[in-house]
Amino acid sequence: MTVWNVMYQDWQLECCGDPFSVGDEVTWQLLVDTTVPEREWAAELTEIEGPVESSGGGPVVCSGGVTVPWTGSGDWPPRLRLKGLLTVERHGGEWPRTKGVVRGIHVVGQAYSEENLVPGKRTLRPVDRCPKRFEHVGRAAAGAKLRREETGVLVELEVE
C-alpha cells in the first residue's frame, strides 16, 4: 500500500464532485500538475515514474497504483518521470482511474493580497469529511491586508 497526496481543487469539487469522508473508497482521474511552486508544496509533491502505455484515452504512466496521462507531444517516450502535485481531474479526457481509500483530508487555505497569492501563507486544516462548498470571501475586509480563501482539499489517498 502506498499513500499519495492528492489535491482536489474547490471548483472541481463544487462543480461536479461528491463529498467524501475519511475511510471512503474513491475512484478518480488524476493528473500531475507540474506548474505548482515547488517551494510552496515541497512536502506534498510526488514523483511518478514508469513505462508509458497506451490506454483508450491516450498515453498514460502507471506507478505505485496511480495512473496519470502523459500530455506531451510527439512520439511517446518508453519511460517517463513526472514530478508535481497529483490533482483530481473532472473535466479532461478519459483515461484509467485510480482507486483508493481516503486516509486523511485537509482543507487548504491560502492568503491573498489584492489578487496575488502570498507565498508561505498556505494552511492545512484537518477535517473528517470533505465539504461540498468552500469559503470564498472575495475581497479582504476594510483595513485588512490579506484575505484568506479555501482552495480545495489535500487528500491522503492510499492505493494498492
Coordinates of C-alpha atoms in Angstrom, one line a residue:
M1 CA 0.0 0.0 0.0
T2 CA 1.2 3.5 -0.9
V3 CA -0.2 6.8 0.4
W4 CA -0.3 9.7 -2.1
N5 CA -1.1 13.4 -1.6
V6 CA -3.8 14.4 -4.0
M7 CA -5.2 18.0 -4.4
Y8 CA -8.9 18.2 -5.1
Q9 CA -9.5 21.8 -6.2
D10 CA -12.5 23.7 -4.9
W11 CA -14.0 24.4 -8.4
Q12 CA -13.7 20.8 -9.5
L13 CA -15.5 19.5 -6.4
E14 CA -18.1 22.2 -6.3
C15 CA -19.0 21.8 -10.0
C16 CA -19.4 18.0 -10.3
G17 CA -17.7 16.2 -7.4
D18 CA -19.2 14.3 -4.5
P19 CA -18.1 15.0 -0.9
F20 CA -16.3 12.1 0.8
S21 CA -15.1 11.1 4.3
V22 CA -12.0 9.6 5.8
G23 CA -12.3 5.8 5.2
D24 CA -14.3 6.1 2.0
E25 CA -13.2 4.3 -1.2
V26 CA -13.0 6.7 -4.1
T27 CA -12.2 6.4 -7.8
W28 CA -10.7 9.4 -9.5
Q29 CA -8.9 10.5 -12.7
L30 CA -5.6 12.1 -11.7
L31 CA -3.2 14.4 -13.3
V32 CA 0.3 15.6 -12.3
D33 CA 0.4 19.4 -12.1
T34 CA 4.0 20.3 -12.8
T35 CA 3.3 24.0 -12.5
V36 CA 2.9 24.3 -8.7
P37 CA 5.7 26.2 -6.9
E38 CA 8.0 23.6 -5.5
R39 CA 9.0 25.9 -2.7
E40 CA 5.3 26.1 -1.5
W41 CA 4.3 22.5 -2.0
A42 CA 7.6 20.6 -1.4
A43 CA 6.2 18.2 1.2
E44 CA 3.2 17.3 -0.9
L45 CA 4.9 16.9 -4.3
T46 CA 5.2 13.5 -5.8
E47 CA 7.2 11.7 -8.4
I48 CA 5.6 9.2 -10.8
E49 CA 8.0 7.1 -12.8
G50 CA 7.1 4.2 -15.1
P51 CA 6.6 3.0 -18.6
V52 CA 4.4 5.0 -21.0
E53 CA 1.5 2.7 -22.0
S54 CA -1.5 3.0 -24.3
S55 CA -5.0 3.5 -22.9
G56 CA -8.3 4.2 -24.5
G57 CA -7.7 7.9 -23.9
G58 CA -4.1 8.1 -25.0
P59 CA -0.7 7.5 -23.3
V60 CA -0.6 7.0 -19.6
V61 CA 2.1 6.4 -16.9
C62 CA 1.3 3.9 -14.2
S63 CA 3.3 3.8 -10.9
G64 CA 2.5 2.6 -7.4
G65 CA -1.2 2.1 -8.1
V66 CA -1.6 5.6 -9.7
T67 CA -2.4 6.2 -13.4
V68 CA -1.9 9.6 -14.9
P69 CA -2.0 10.8 -18.6
W70 CA 1.1 11.8 -20.5
T71 CA 0.3 15.2 -22.0
G72 CA 3.4 15.7 -24.1
S73 CA 3.6 15.9 -27.8
G74 CA 5.4 13.8 -30.4
D75 CA 6.4 10.2 -30.1
W76 CA 5.8 8.6 -26.7
P77 CA 8.9 8.0 -24.7
P78 CA 9.3 4.4 -23.5
R79 CA 9.5 5.6 -19.8
L80 CA 8.7 8.9 -18.1
R81 CA 9.3 10.6 -14.8
L82 CA 6.8 13.3 -13.7
K83 CA 7.2 15.5 -10.6
G84 CA 4.4 17.7 -9.3
L85 CA 1.2 17.7 -7.3
L86 CA -1.3 15.0 -8.0
T87 CA -4.7 16.6 -8.7
V88 CA -8.2 15.2 -9.4
E89 CA -9.4 16.0 -12.9
R90 CA -13.2 16.0 -13.5
H91 CA -13.2 17.9 -16.8
G92 CA -10.4 16.4 -19.0
G93 CA -10.3 13.5 -21.3
E94 CA -10.8 9.8 -20.4
W95 CA -8.0 7.7 -19.1
P96 CA -7.9 4.9 -16.4
R97 CA -9.0 6.0 -13.0
T98 CA -7.1 5.5 -9.7
K99 CA -9.0 3.7 -6.9
G100 CA -8.0 4.2 -3.3
V101 CA -9.1 4.8 0.3
V102 CA -9.2 8.2 1.8
R103 CA -6.9 8.2 4.9
G104 CA -6.8 12.0 5.6
I105 CA -8.5 15.2 4.4
H106 CA -7.1 18.8 4.9
V107 CA -8.9 21.9 3.8
V108 CA -6.4 24.1 2.0
G109 CA -6.5 27.8 2.9
Q110 CA -4.5 30.4 1.0
A111 CA -3.8 34.0 1.8
Y112 CA -4.0 36.7 -1.0
S113 CA -3.2 40.4 -1.1
E114 CA -5.3 42.1 -3.7
E115 CA -5.4 39.4 -6.4
N116 CA -2.0 37.9 -5.7
L117 CA -1.2 34.7 -3.9
V118 CA 1.0 35.3 -0.8
P119 CA 3.8 32.7 -0.8
G120 CA 4.3 30.9 2.5
K121 CA 0.7 31.7 3.7
R122 CA -0.9 28.3 3.0
T123 CA -2.7 26.5 5.8
L124 CA -4.0 22.9 6.1
R125 CA -7.0 22.3 8.4
P126 CA -7.8 18.6 9.1
V127 CA -11.4 17.5 8.7
D128 CA -13.2 14.1 8.7
R129 CA -15.5 15.0 5.8
C130 CA -14.8 17.0 2.7
P131 CA -17.1 20.0 2.3
K132 CA -19.2 20.4 -0.9
R133 CA -18.7 24.2 -0.8
F134 CA -15.7 26.2 0.2
E135 CA -15.3 29.6 1.7
H136 CA -14.7 32.2 -0.9
V137 CA -14.5 35.6 0.7
G138 CA -13.9 37.8 -2.3
R139 CA -12.1 40.9 -1.1
A140 CA -10.4 41.5 2.2
A141 CA -12.3 43.2 4.9
A142 CA -11.8 47.0 5.1
G143 CA -8.4 47.7 6.6
A144 CA -7.2 44.1 6.3
K145 CA -4.0 43.5 4.3
L146 CA -4.7 39.9 3.5
R147 CA -7.8 37.8 2.6
R148 CA -8.0 34.1 3.0
E149 CA -9.8 31.6 0.7
E150 CA -10.3 27.9 0.8
T151 CA -8.9 26.5 -2.4
G152 CA -9.8 22.8 -2.1
V153 CA -8.7 19.8 -0.1
L154 CA -5.5 17.9 0.1
V155 CA -6.3 14.2 0.4
E156 CA -4.1 11.4 1.7
L157 CA -5.1 8.6 -0.7
E158 CA -4.0 5.0 0.0
V159 CA -3.8 2.8 -3.1
E160 CA -2.7 -0.8 -3.7

